Short mmCIF file of C-alpha atoms and ligand atoms in Angstrom, two decimals:
data_model
loop_
_atom_site.label_atom_id
_atom_site.label_comp_id
_atom_site.label_asym_id
_atom_site.label_seq_id
_atom_site.Cartn_x
_atom_site.Cartn_y
_atom_site.Cartn_z
CA UNK I 183 -82.62 16.88 14.38
CA UNK I 184 -81.67 14.32 17.06
CA UNK I 185 -78.01 13.38 17.22
CA UNK I 186 -77.82 10.78 19.96
CA UNK I 187 -80.22 8.19 18.51
CA UNK I 188 -82.13 7.18 15.36
CA UNK I 189 -79.21 6.37 13.10
CA UNK I 190 -80.31 5.62 9.56
CA UNK I 191 -78.73 5.04 6.17
CA UNK I 192 -79.11 7.82 3.61
CA UNK I 193 -80.28 6.39 0.29
CA UNK I 194 -81.73 8.54 -2.47
CA UNK I 195 -82.19 11.45 -0.06
CA UNK I 196 -84.26 9.38 2.38
CA UNK I 197 -83.53 7.94 5.81
CA UNK I 198 -83.61 4.14 5.61
CA UNK I 199 -83.42 1.67 8.53
CA UNK I 200 -80.71 -0.97 8.17
CA UNK I 201 -81.64 -4.53 7.24
CA UNK I 202 -80.22 -5.34 10.68
CA UNK I 203 -78.04 -3.46 13.15
CA UNK I 204 -74.76 -3.66 15.02
CA UNK I 205 -73.40 -2.28 18.30
CA UNK I 206 -71.29 0.85 18.48
CA UNK I 207 -69.12 1.17 21.62
CA UNK I 208 -67.60 4.06 23.50
CA UNK I 209 -63.92 3.05 23.62
CA UNK I 210 -63.37 5.01 26.86
CA UNK I 211 -65.61 2.63 28.83
CA UNK I 212 -66.59 -0.19 26.42
CA UNK I 213 -70.32 0.45 26.85
CA UNK I 214 -72.67 0.13 23.90
CA UNK I 215 -73.83 3.64 22.98
CA UNK I 216 -75.94 2.95 19.91
CA UNK I 217 -77.17 0.56 17.28
CA UNK I 218 -75.96 1.42 13.80
CA UNK I 219 -77.76 0.29 10.66
CA UNK I 220 -76.18 -2.73 9.00
CA UNK I 221 -76.81 -2.31 5.27
CA UNK I 222 -77.64 -5.45 3.31
CA UNK I 223 -76.26 -6.11 -0.15
CA UNK I 224 -79.63 -5.13 -1.55
CA UNK I 225 -79.47 -1.80 0.31
CA UNK I 226 -76.03 -1.16 -1.13
CA UNK I 227 -77.51 -1.89 -4.58
CA UNK I 228 -80.23 0.67 -3.84
CA UNK I 229 -77.66 3.27 -2.76
CA UNK I 230 -75.61 2.67 -5.92
CA UNK I 231 -78.77 2.83 -8.06
CA UNK I 232 -79.74 6.14 -6.39
CA UNK I 233 -76.24 7.53 -7.04
CA UNK I 234 -76.39 6.40 -10.69
CA UNK I 235 -79.83 7.92 -11.14
CA UNK I 236 -78.62 11.25 -9.69
CA UNK I 237 -75.43 11.36 -11.76
CA UNK I 238 -76.73 12.74 -15.11
CA UNK I 239 -78.36 15.80 -13.53
CA UNK I 240 -75.62 16.43 -10.97
CA UNK I 241 -72.80 16.15 -13.50
CA UNK I 242 -74.69 18.51 -15.83
CA UNK I 243 -75.28 21.04 -13.03
CA UNK I 244 -72.96 24.03 -13.52
CA UNK I 245 -69.94 23.79 -11.23
CA UNK I 246 -70.95 27.08 -9.56
CA UNK I 247 -74.22 25.45 -8.44
CA UNK I 248 -72.46 22.32 -7.26
CA UNK I 249 -70.12 24.49 -5.22
CA UNK I 250 -73.11 26.21 -3.59
CA UNK I 251 -74.58 22.86 -2.58
CA UNK I 252 -71.25 21.67 -1.16
CA UNK I 253 -70.93 24.93 0.78
CA UNK I 254 -74.45 24.40 2.13
CA UNK I 255 -73.36 21.04 3.53
CA UNK I 256 -70.34 22.74 5.13
CA UNK I 257 -72.75 25.31 6.60
CA UNK I 258 -74.95 22.55 8.06
CA UNK I 259 -71.87 21.01 9.69
CA UNK I 260 -70.75 24.36 11.14
CA UNK I 261 -74.26 24.94 12.49
CA UNK I 262 -74.29 21.57 14.25
CA UNK I 263 -70.67 21.37 15.34
CA UNK I 264 -71.40 20.96 19.08
CA UNK I 265 -73.75 18.02 18.60
CA UNK I 266 -71.49 16.38 16.02
CA UNK I 267 -68.31 16.70 18.08
CA UNK I 268 -69.82 15.26 21.24
CA UNK I 269 -71.17 12.31 19.26
CA UNK I 270 -67.74 11.87 17.66
CA UNK I 271 -66.02 11.82 21.05
CA UNK I 272 -68.45 9.19 22.29
CA UNK I 273 -67.88 6.84 19.39
CA UNK I 274 -64.23 7.58 18.60
CA UNK I 275 -62.80 8.39 22.04
CA UNK I 276 -60.85 11.52 21.11
CA UNK I 277 -60.99 14.59 23.37
CA UNK I 278 -63.62 17.21 22.59
CA UNK I 279 -61.05 19.70 21.27
CA UNK I 280 -59.75 17.13 18.76
CA UNK I 281 -63.28 16.07 17.84
CA UNK I 282 -64.08 19.73 17.17
CA UNK I 283 -61.08 19.94 14.84
CA UNK I 284 -62.20 16.81 13.02
CA UNK I 285 -65.71 18.21 12.42
CA UNK I 286 -64.59 21.78 11.64
CA UNK I 287 -61.78 20.38 9.49
CA UNK I 288 -64.35 18.36 7.55
CA UNK I 289 -66.47 21.47 6.93
CA UNK I 290 -63.38 23.46 5.94
CA UNK I 291 -62.36 20.72 3.51
CA UNK I 292 -65.74 21.08 1.83
CA UNK I 293 -65.19 24.85 1.62
CA UNK I 294 -61.64 24.43 0.35
CA UNK I 295 -62.59 22.14 -2.51
CA UNK I 296 -65.09 24.71 -3.77
CA UNK I 297 -62.23 27.13 -4.47
CA UNK I 298 -60.61 24.75 -6.94
CA UNK I 299 -61.19 24.87 -10.68
CA UNK I 300 -61.14 22.09 -13.23
CA UNK I 301 -58.55 23.19 -15.79
CA UNK I 302 -59.02 23.02 -19.55
CA UNK I 303 -55.97 22.90 -21.79
CA UNK I 304 -56.03 24.22 -25.34
CA UNK I 305 -53.66 21.91 -27.17
CA UNK I 306 -54.09 23.52 -30.56
CA UNK I 307 -56.10 26.38 -31.92
CA UNK I 308 -55.03 26.77 -35.52
CA UNK I 309 -56.76 27.52 -38.85
CA UNK I 310 -57.39 23.84 -39.30
CA UNK I 311 -58.12 22.49 -35.85
CA UNK I 312 -59.10 23.24 -32.27
CA UNK I 313 -58.09 20.65 -29.70
CA UNK I 314 -58.83 20.89 -26.00
CA UNK I 315 -58.30 18.55 -23.08
CA UNK I 316 -60.78 18.77 -20.23
CA UNK I 317 -61.70 16.85 -17.11
CA UNK I 318 -65.10 15.23 -16.78
CA UNK I 319 -66.67 13.48 -13.78
CA UNK I 320 -66.19 9.73 -13.54
CA UNK I 321 -69.62 8.64 -12.28
CA UNK I 322 -70.37 6.96 -8.96
CA UNK I 323 -67.60 7.16 -6.36
CA UNK I 324 -67.43 4.64 -3.54
CA UNK I 325 -65.71 6.39 -0.61
CA UNK I 326 -64.40 4.19 2.20
CA UNK I 327 -63.15 5.86 5.41
CA UNK I 328 -61.22 4.69 8.49
CA UNK I 329 -61.93 5.21 12.21
CA UNK I 330 -59.09 7.53 13.31
CA UNK I 331 -60.43 10.78 11.76
CA UNK I 332 -63.89 9.67 10.66
CA UNK I 333 -65.16 13.08 9.54
CA UNK I 334 -62.30 14.94 7.94
CA UNK I 335 -60.98 11.89 6.07
CA UNK I 336 -64.45 11.23 4.65
CA UNK I 337 -64.56 14.89 3.52
CA UNK I 338 -61.15 14.49 1.81
CA UNK I 339 -63.13 12.32 -0.61
CA UNK I 340 -66.59 13.78 -0.62
CA UNK I 341 -65.53 17.38 -1.23
CA UNK I 342 -63.57 16.93 -4.50
CA UNK I 343 -65.83 14.10 -5.71
CA UNK I 344 -68.95 16.29 -5.50
CA UNK I 345 -67.33 19.48 -6.81
CA UNK I 346 -66.04 17.53 -9.82
CA UNK I 347 -69.60 16.35 -10.57
CA UNK I 348 -69.64 12.78 -9.28
CA UNK I 349 -72.23 11.21 -7.03
CA UNK I 350 -71.09 9.31 -3.96
CA UNK I 351 -71.76 6.26 -1.82
CA UNK I 352 -69.88 6.85 1.43
CA UNK I 353 -69.06 4.10 3.91
CA UNK I 354 -67.68 4.95 7.36
CA UNK I 355 -65.76 2.43 9.46
CA UNK I 356 -68.01 0.06 11.43
CA UNK I 357 -66.14 1.28 14.54
CA UNK I 358 -67.17 4.94 13.99
CA UNK I 359 -70.28 5.14 11.81
CA UNK I 360 -72.51 7.47 13.84
CA UNK I 361 -71.22 10.97 13.12
CA UNK I 362 -70.99 10.19 9.40
CA UNK I 363 -74.56 8.84 9.38
CA UNK I 364 -75.72 12.12 10.95
CA UNK I 365 -73.80 14.13 8.35
CA UNK I 366 -75.65 12.05 5.74
CA UNK I 367 -78.88 13.08 7.45
CA UNK I 368 -77.85 16.76 7.32
CA UNK I 369 -77.06 16.35 3.62
CA UNK I 370 -80.62 15.23 2.84
CA UNK I 371 -81.87 18.79 3.05
CA UNK I 372 -79.00 20.45 1.17
CA UNK I 373 -78.01 18.07 -1.66
CA UNK I 374 -80.29 16.68 -4.38
CA UNK I 375 -81.51 13.13 -3.62
CA UNK I 376 -78.97 10.44 -4.51
CA UNK I 377 -75.98 12.78 -4.81
CA UNK I 378 -74.68 11.59 -1.45
CA UNK I 379 -75.65 8.21 -0.04
CA UNK I 380 -74.26 6.99 3.29
CA UNK I 381 -74.21 3.30 4.16
CA UNK I 382 -72.81 1.63 7.26
CA UNK I 383 -72.35 -2.05 7.81
CA UNK I 384 -70.17 -4.95 8.77
CA UNK I 385 -67.03 -6.42 7.22
CA UNK I 386 -68.78 -7.56 4.05
CA UNK I 387 -69.88 -4.09 2.98
CA UNK I 388 -66.46 -2.79 1.89
CA UNK I 389 -65.73 -5.76 -0.41
CA UNK I 390 -69.27 -5.49 -1.87
CA UNK I 391 -68.47 -1.89 -2.76
CA UNK I 392 -65.05 -2.54 -4.29
CA UNK I 393 -66.48 -5.28 -6.52
CA UNK I 394 -69.75 -3.50 -7.33
CA UNK I 395 -70.29 -3.09 -11.08
CA UNK I 396 -72.24 0.15 -10.53
CA UNK I 397 -69.35 1.92 -8.78
CA UNK I 398 -66.84 3.58 -11.11
CA UNK I 399 -64.18 4.67 -8.66
CA UNK I 400 -63.09 3.70 -5.18
CA UNK I 401 -61.41 6.23 -2.94
CA UNK I 402 -60.07 4.38 0.07
CA UNK I 403 -58.30 5.41 3.28
CA UNK I 404 -57.16 2.66 5.60
CA UNK I 405 -54.41 0.15 6.18
CA UNK I 406 -51.95 -0.98 3.53
CA UNK I 407 -53.12 -4.57 3.98
CA UNK I 408 -56.74 -3.65 3.15
CA UNK I 409 -55.56 -1.30 0.39
CA UNK I 410 -54.04 -4.25 -1.45
CA UNK I 411 -57.37 -6.10 -1.26
CA UNK I 412 -59.18 -3.02 -2.57
CA UNK I 413 -56.81 -2.79 -5.53
CA UNK I 414 -57.20 -6.48 -6.36
CA UNK I 415 -60.97 -6.28 -6.13
CA UNK I 416 -61.15 -3.14 -8.29
CA UNK I 417 -59.09 -4.79 -11.04
CA UNK I 418 -61.95 -6.86 -12.45
CA UNK I 419 -63.93 -3.83 -13.58
CA UNK I 420 -60.89 -1.54 -13.97
CA UNK I 421 -62.29 0.85 -11.39
CA UNK I 422 -60.31 4.02 -10.86
CA UNK I 423 -58.74 3.95 -7.41
CA UNK I 424 -57.14 6.31 -4.94
CA UNK I 425 -55.49 4.64 -1.96
CA UNK I 426 -54.32 6.52 1.14
CA UNK I 427 -52.67 3.87 3.29
CA UNK I 428 -50.45 3.30 6.30
CA UNK I 429 -47.33 5.18 7.28
CA UNK I 430 -44.27 4.89 9.48
CA UNK I 431 -43.12 8.51 9.44
CA UNK I 432 -39.60 9.31 10.54
CA UNK I 433 -38.77 12.51 12.42
CA UNK I 434 -35.10 13.41 12.12
CA UNK I 435 -33.66 15.65 14.83
CA UNK I 436 -30.41 17.40 13.88
CA UNK I 437 -27.65 18.14 16.44
CA UNK I 438 -28.18 21.92 16.40
CA UNK I 439 -31.79 21.75 17.51
CA UNK I 440 -33.03 23.84 20.43
CA UNK I 441 -34.29 20.97 22.59
CA UNK I 442 -36.47 23.11 24.86
CA UNK I 443 -38.13 24.71 21.88
CA UNK I 444 -38.96 21.53 19.96
CA UNK I 445 -39.64 18.92 22.66
CA UNK I 446 -43.33 19.72 23.03
CA UNK I 447 -43.92 19.82 19.27
CA UNK I 448 -42.09 16.51 18.86
CA UNK I 449 -44.18 14.97 21.62
CA UNK I 450 -47.43 15.94 19.90
CA UNK I 451 -46.07 14.89 16.50
CA UNK I 452 -45.93 11.36 17.89
CA UNK I 453 -48.80 11.24 20.37
CA UNK I 454 -51.64 13.44 19.11
CA UNK I 455 -54.84 11.39 18.77
CA UNK I 456 -53.04 8.77 20.90
CA UNK I 457 -50.71 8.07 17.99
CA UNK I 458 -53.60 7.00 15.75
CA UNK I 459 -52.65 9.24 12.84
CA UNK I 460 -51.34 7.99 9.54
CA UNK I 461 -48.84 10.89 9.58
CA UNK I 462 -47.85 10.64 13.25
CA UNK I 463 -44.08 10.56 13.82
CA UNK I 464 -43.61 6.86 14.49
CA UNK I 465 -39.78 6.67 14.54
CA UNK I 466 -37.68 9.50 15.95
CA UNK I 467 -34.05 9.53 14.79
CA UNK I 468 -32.17 11.84 17.15
CA UNK I 469 -28.54 12.87 16.72
CA UNK I 470 -26.39 11.58 19.58
CA UNK I 471 -25.39 15.14 20.60
CA UNK I 472 -28.97 15.95 21.65
CA UNK I 473 -30.30 12.46 22.40
CA UNK I 474 -30.04 12.59 26.20
CA UNK I 475 -31.55 16.07 26.76
CA UNK I 476 -34.36 15.43 24.28
CA UNK I 477 -35.10 12.07 25.86
CA UNK I 478 -35.43 13.74 29.25
CA UNK I 479 -37.55 16.58 27.90
CA UNK I 480 -39.98 14.16 26.23
CA UNK I 481 -40.32 12.02 29.34
CA UNK I 482 -40.85 15.11 31.53
CA UNK I 483 -43.47 16.49 29.19
CA UNK I 484 -45.26 13.12 28.91
CA UNK I 485 -45.74 13.17 32.69
CA UNK I 486 -47.82 16.35 32.37
CA UNK I 487 -50.24 15.03 29.75
CA UNK I 488 -53.68 13.90 30.85
CA UNK I 489 -55.13 10.74 29.31
CA UNK I 490 -58.74 9.78 29.88
CA UNK I 491 -62.30 9.85 28.61
CA UNK I 492 -62.41 12.40 25.78
CA UNK I 493 -65.65 13.80 27.19
CA UNK I 494 -63.94 14.83 30.46
CA UNK I 495 -62.67 18.37 30.81
CA UNK I 496 -58.90 18.61 30.46
CA UNK I 497 -58.37 15.27 28.70
CA UNK I 498 -55.58 15.58 26.14
CA UNK I 499 -55.33 11.98 24.97
CA UNK I 500 -58.14 9.44 24.64
CA UNK I 501 -58.15 5.67 24.40
CA UNK I 502 -57.25 3.45 21.47
CA UNK I 503 -60.35 3.45 19.30
CA UNK I 504 -61.19 -0.26 19.25
CA UNK I 505 -60.44 -3.59 20.89
CA UNK I 506 -58.68 -5.07 17.87
CA UNK I 507 -56.22 -2.15 17.66
CA UNK I 508 -55.84 -2.09 21.44
CA UNK I 509 -54.74 -5.73 21.39
CA UNK I 510 -52.33 -5.08 18.56
CA UNK I 511 -50.68 -2.18 20.42
CA UNK I 512 -50.43 -4.23 23.64
CA UNK I 513 -48.86 -7.05 21.63
CA UNK I 514 -46.19 -4.69 20.29
CA UNK I 515 -45.45 -3.54 23.85
CA UNK I 516 -45.28 -7.15 25.00
CA UNK I 517 -42.85 -7.96 22.21
CA UNK I 518 -40.64 -5.01 23.21
CA UNK I 519 -40.67 -6.19 26.81
CA UNK I 520 -39.86 -9.78 25.84
CA UNK I 521 -36.90 -8.54 23.78
CA UNK I 522 -35.60 -6.63 26.81
CA UNK I 523 -35.89 -3.13 25.30
CA UNK I 524 -35.77 -0.23 27.76
CA UNK I 525 -38.97 1.67 28.54
CA UNK I 526 -38.47 5.32 29.45
CA UNK I 527 -42.12 5.69 30.37
CA UNK I 528 -45.30 3.64 30.03
CA UNK I 529 -45.41 0.05 28.92
CA UNK I 530 -47.71 -1.17 31.67
CA UNK I 531 -51.24 -2.45 31.01
CA UNK I 532 -54.42 -1.56 32.85
CA UNK I 533 -57.37 -3.67 33.91
CA UNK I 534 -59.77 -0.70 34.07
CA UNK I 535 -62.46 -0.58 31.39
CA UNK I 536 -61.65 1.32 28.22
CA UNK I 537 -59.04 0.67 25.57
CA UNK I 538 -56.31 2.76 27.20
CA UNK I 539 -52.58 2.39 26.62
CA UNK I 540 -50.30 4.73 28.59
CA UNK I 541 -47.88 7.02 26.80
CA UNK I 542 -44.96 4.70 26.07
CA UNK I 543 -41.46 5.79 24.99
CA UNK I 544 -38.71 3.28 24.24
CA UNK I 545 -35.01 4.00 24.64
CA UNK I 546 -33.15 3.21 21.42
CA UNK I 547 -34.53 -0.21 20.44
CA UNK I 548 -32.77 -1.87 17.48
CA UNK I 549 -33.64 -0.72 13.96
CA UNK I 550 -34.96 -4.18 13.03
CA UNK I 551 -37.32 -4.41 16.03
CA UNK I 552 -41.05 -4.71 15.40
CA UNK I 553 -41.69 -1.45 17.28
CA UNK I 554 -39.54 0.40 14.73
CA UNK I 555 -40.40 -1.50 11.56
CA UNK I 556 -44.19 -1.75 11.99
CA UNK I 557 -46.77 1.00 12.06
CA UNK I 558 -47.76 1.09 15.75
CA UNK I 559 -50.86 3.31 15.45
CA UNK I 560 -50.94 3.88 19.19
CA UNK I 561 -49.26 6.02 21.87
CA UNK I 562 -45.83 4.39 21.54
CA UNK I 563 -42.66 6.02 20.30
CA UNK I 564 -39.27 4.43 19.71
CA UNK I 565 -36.58 7.05 20.28
CA UNK I 566 -33.55 6.15 18.16
CA UNK I 567 -30.01 7.41 18.59
CA UNK I 568 -27.96 8.10 15.45
CA UNK I 569 -24.27 8.92 15.09
CA UNK I 570 -24.68 11.02 11.97
CA UNK I 571 -27.27 12.72 9.78
CA UNK I 572 -26.35 10.34 6.95
CA UNK I 573 -27.25 7.39 9.17
CA UNK I 574 -30.61 9.00 10.00
CA UNK I 575 -31.44 9.55 6.32
CA UNK I 576 -30.48 6.01 5.40
CA UNK I 577 -32.50 4.45 8.22
CA UNK I 578 -35.51 6.70 7.54
CA UNK I 579 -35.52 5.69 3.88
CA UNK I 580 -35.29 1.92 4.38
CA UNK I 581 -38.95 1.74 5.43
CA UNK I 582 -41.45 0.15 3.08
CA UNK I 583 -43.70 3.13 3.83
CA UNK I 584 -43.36 6.64 2.40
CA UNK I 585 -46.20 8.79 3.69
CA UNK I 586 -44.69 11.72 5.63
CA UNK I 587 -41.45 12.72 7.32
CA UNK I 588 -40.10 15.68 9.25
CA UNK I 589 -36.74 17.28 9.95
CA UNK I 590 -36.03 19.44 13.00
CA UNK I 591 -33.19 21.94 13.21
CA UNK I 592 -32.32 25.55 14.04
CA UNK I 593 -30.87 25.78 10.54
CA UNK I 594 -33.77 25.69 8.08
CA UNK I 595 -31.52 25.35 5.03
CA UNK I 596 -29.70 22.37 6.54
CA UNK I 597 -33.00 20.74 7.47
CA UNK I 598 -34.36 21.35 3.98
CA UNK I 599 -31.31 19.71 2.42
CA UNK I 600 -31.98 16.63 4.54
CA UNK I 601 -35.71 16.75 3.85
CA UNK I 602 -35.21 16.74 0.10
CA UNK I 603 -33.46 13.39 0.39
CA UNK I 604 -36.32 11.67 2.23
CA UNK I 605 -38.60 9.21 0.47
CA UNK I 606 -41.95 10.54 1.62
CA UNK I 607 -44.97 12.11 -0.06
CA UNK I 608 -44.89 15.08 2.34
CA UNK I 609 -41.83 16.38 4.19
CA UNK I 610 -42.23 19.00 6.91
CA UNK I 611 -39.45 21.15 8.34
CA UNK I 612 -39.80 22.07 12.04
CA UNK I 613 -43.45 20.99 12.11
CA UNK I 614 -45.61 18.04 11.17
CA UNK I 615 -49.09 17.13 10.02
CA UNK I 616 -49.92 20.43 8.38
CA UNK I 617 -52.42 19.53 5.62
CA UNK I 618 -54.67 21.70 3.48
CA UNK I 619 -57.55 21.05 1.09
CA UNK I 620 -55.50 23.01 -1.46
CA UNK I 621 -52.25 21.05 -1.14
CA UNK I 622 -51.45 17.65 -2.68
CA UNK I 623 -51.11 14.78 -0.22
CA UNK I 624 -49.82 11.45 -1.48
CA UNK I 625 -48.19 8.33 -0.12
CA UNK I 626 -45.08 6.88 -1.75
CA UNK I 627 -44.14 3.18 -1.74
CA UNK I 628 -46.58 1.09 0.36
CA UNK I 629 -48.30 4.23 1.68
CA UNK I 630 -50.64 4.68 -1.21
CA UNK I 631 -51.52 5.23 -4.80
CA UNK I 632 -52.71 8.53 -6.22
CA UNK I 633 -53.20 11.86 -4.52
CA UNK I 634 -55.72 13.50 -2.22
CA UNK I 635 -56.33 17.26 -1.85
CA UNK I 636 -55.30 20.17 -4.04
CA UNK I 637 -55.74 20.24 -7.79
CA UNK I 638 -54.07 16.83 -8.16
CA UNK I 639 -56.59 15.42 -5.70
CA UNK I 640 -59.53 17.00 -7.52
CA UNK I 641 -58.36 15.55 -10.84
CA UNK I 642 -58.44 12.04 -9.30
CA UNK I 643 -62.23 12.37 -9.43
CA UNK I 644 -62.24 13.03 -13.17
CA UNK I 645 -61.55 11.30 -16.43
CA UNK I 646 -59.42 13.11 -18.97
CA UNK I 647 -61.15 13.84 -22.25
CA UNK I 648 -59.68 15.44 -25.36
CA UNK I 649 -61.98 16.99 -27.94
CA UNK I 650 -60.59 17.68 -31.39
CA UNK I 651 -62.58 19.83 -33.82
CA UNK I 652 -61.52 20.09 -37.46
CA UNK I 653 -62.10 23.55 -38.86
CA UNK I 654 -63.14 24.59 -42.31
P1 LIG R 980 -58.80 -0.63 7.67
O1 LIG R 980 -58.03 -0.89 6.45
O2 LIG R 980 -59.01 -1.74 8.63
O3 LIG R 980 -60.26 -0.10 7.34
C1 LIG R 980 -60.50 1.06 6.58
C2 LIG R 980 -61.87 1.00 5.96
O4 LIG R 980 -61.92 -0.07 5.01
C3 LIG R 980 -63.02 0.72 6.94
O5 LIG R 980 -64.15 1.47 6.53
C4 LIG R 980 -63.26 -0.77 6.76
O6 LIG R 980 -64.57 -1.16 7.10
C5 LIG R 980 -63.02 -0.93 5.27
N1 LIG R 980 -62.62 -2.28 4.84
C6 LIG R 980 -62.10 -3.28 5.59
N2 LIG R 980 -61.83 -4.35 4.80
C7 LIG R 980 -62.19 -4.01 3.55
C8 LIG R 980 -62.12 -4.68 2.29
N3 LIG R 980 -61.64 -5.92 2.17
N4 LIG R 980 -62.55 -4.01 1.19
C9 LIG R 980 -63.01 -2.76 1.29
N5 LIG R 980 -63.10 -2.07 2.44
C10 LIG R 980 -62.69 -2.69 3.56
O7 LIG R 980 -58.08 0.62 8.36
P2 LIG R 980 -58.40 1.25 9.77
O8 LIG R 980 -57.89 0.30 10.80
O9 LIG R 980 -59.81 1.73 9.80
O10 LIG R 980 -57.47 2.56 9.74
C11 LIG R 980 -56.16 2.57 10.19
C12 LIG R 980 -55.20 2.54 9.01
O11 LIG R 980 -55.52 3.58 8.11
C13 LIG R 980 -53.75 2.80 9.42
O12 LIG R 980 -52.89 1.94 8.71
C14 LIG R 980 -53.52 4.24 8.98
O13 LIG R 980 -52.17 4.58 8.75
C15 LIG R 980 -54.33 4.31 7.75
N6 LIG R 980 -54.67 5.68 7.45
C16 LIG R 980 -54.11 6.27 6.35
C17 LIG R 980 -54.37 7.60 6.07
C18 LIG R 980 -53.77 8.27 4.86
O14 LIG R 980 -54.27 9.33 4.48
N7 LIG R 980 -52.75 7.73 4.23
C19 LIG R 980 -55.22 8.33 6.90
C20 LIG R 980 -55.75 7.70 8.03
C21 LIG R 980 -55.48 6.38 8.27
#
C-alpha cells in the first residue's frame, strides 16, 4: 500500500475518489503535501447508507468475532506504524516520537476496547418473572475528530463503537485527514464492507453529519464552541451525543514540592505537543514559597528544548498545526504584550515559514487576563503566584471548563485532599495526562457531555434495553 499519495474515501469497503479535493499543508513549512478527497453530500449519503446496510449483520455478529476484527485493524496499524507516523508528522507537524505515540496509542486503544464486556443485569429472577437489562448497539455512529491527536482521538470513538456492534462513519479534521484516510484503507481488508467508512471534506461536512437522519449517534471531539453547534444540530432527530470539548486545566503546585524533581514534568505538562492538548496544564498556580525557584527552573529547562520540523532528528516540539490556530495564539501573545504582562521567555514572532510560536512563559499575569481565562492551545503558559492553597483551589475552580487538573506535592495525602476539591473530570496527583482505554474520561462544565473510555465510555455506544419475561 502507498502512504504518501492516492488518498481516497472509504465507502462500503471500497476506495472512492472525492467529488473534488482540497489542499493539505505541512505546518512546519506551509507547503502543500497532498490533495485530500472532499466528500460531497451525496458521498456522505452513500457512506451512511453503507453503514446502515452493514449494521444488521455486524450487530448480530458475536462480540468475540467483532473483537477479532477490531484486533485485526490494530494489527494492521502496528504493522504499518513507520509509514503512518511519518505521514502524521508531515500533516500534523508533531515530532516523530509523538507521532509514533499517536499511532501506537490508536492501535492500543483498539486492543483495550476489546477487553471490555457489555454487562447484563438480572433485575429479577423469581417464580413469576425474569427481568434483565442489557446494552444493545445504537446503529450508525458519526465520529468527528480534531487535528491535535488525529489518530488516537479517532480510535477513542471507533474502538468502543465497533466492539459494541455499531457501524461508523468517521470524519477527520480537514487539517489532518491523511493518516485517517490511510487507516480507512487498511480497514478495507480487515473489516466487513460498510462497518467503517471514512470521509474527509470541508467545513460543510461536519454539519451534514450532525443533521443527517441516517446517523443515530454523534461522538465529537473538538472545541466547546463547535460542541454547542453539534448539540443543537443533533436535537432535531434526538441523536445520542458524546462531546469531548475544550479545557483550561489548572496545575496546583504546593509549597512542599521538590522543585528540581517536578520542574521537567511540569514543563511537559504544559508544552507537550506544543500545548495543543485538551488536557495540557494551561494555568499553573504556584505557592509563593516555591514560585521563584520553579519559575527559574522552568525557564532554564525551556532553553534546552528544541523546536522545529517534526521530521528532523532531535525535534521535541513542532509548530502550531494550522494557520487559524497560529493566528489565534499570536493574538493572545499580542494581547498580553499590549497589557504590559511580563514575559519570562518567548513572546516574539518569526517571519520564517511554518506556524511556529516559541515557548512562551508569562510571569504572574492577572487572573482575569485572556491568557489565563481562555484556552490557549499553544506553547504558552501563564505562571500564577498564590498566597495560599485555598486561593489556588478557588481560582482553579472558577473556570468555565472542567476537563482535567493536577496537584503537585511531596505529600501525596495533602495533594489528594486538594485534588478531591477540584472541579475536573480527571484529577492527577504528581503527574498529568495519563489516560487509558479502560478508564473513564469525561469533561465537567463546558468541557463536555458524556464519557469516553472504560466501561462508561463503551456504554455510550449502546442503548439500554430491559426485557421482562413472565413465567408460568
Ligand atoms: P473544532 O471544533 O474546530 O473541530 C473539531 C472537528 O469538528 C473537526 O473535524 C471539524 O471539521 C469539525 N467541525 C467543525 N465545525 C463543525 C460543525 N459545525 N459541526 C460538526 N462538526 C464540525 O476543534 P479543533 O480546532 O479541531 O480542536 C481543538 C479543540 O478540541 C480544542 O478546544 C481542544 O481542547 C479540543 N479537544 C478536546 C479533547 C477532549 O477529549 N476533551 C481532545 C482533543 C481536543
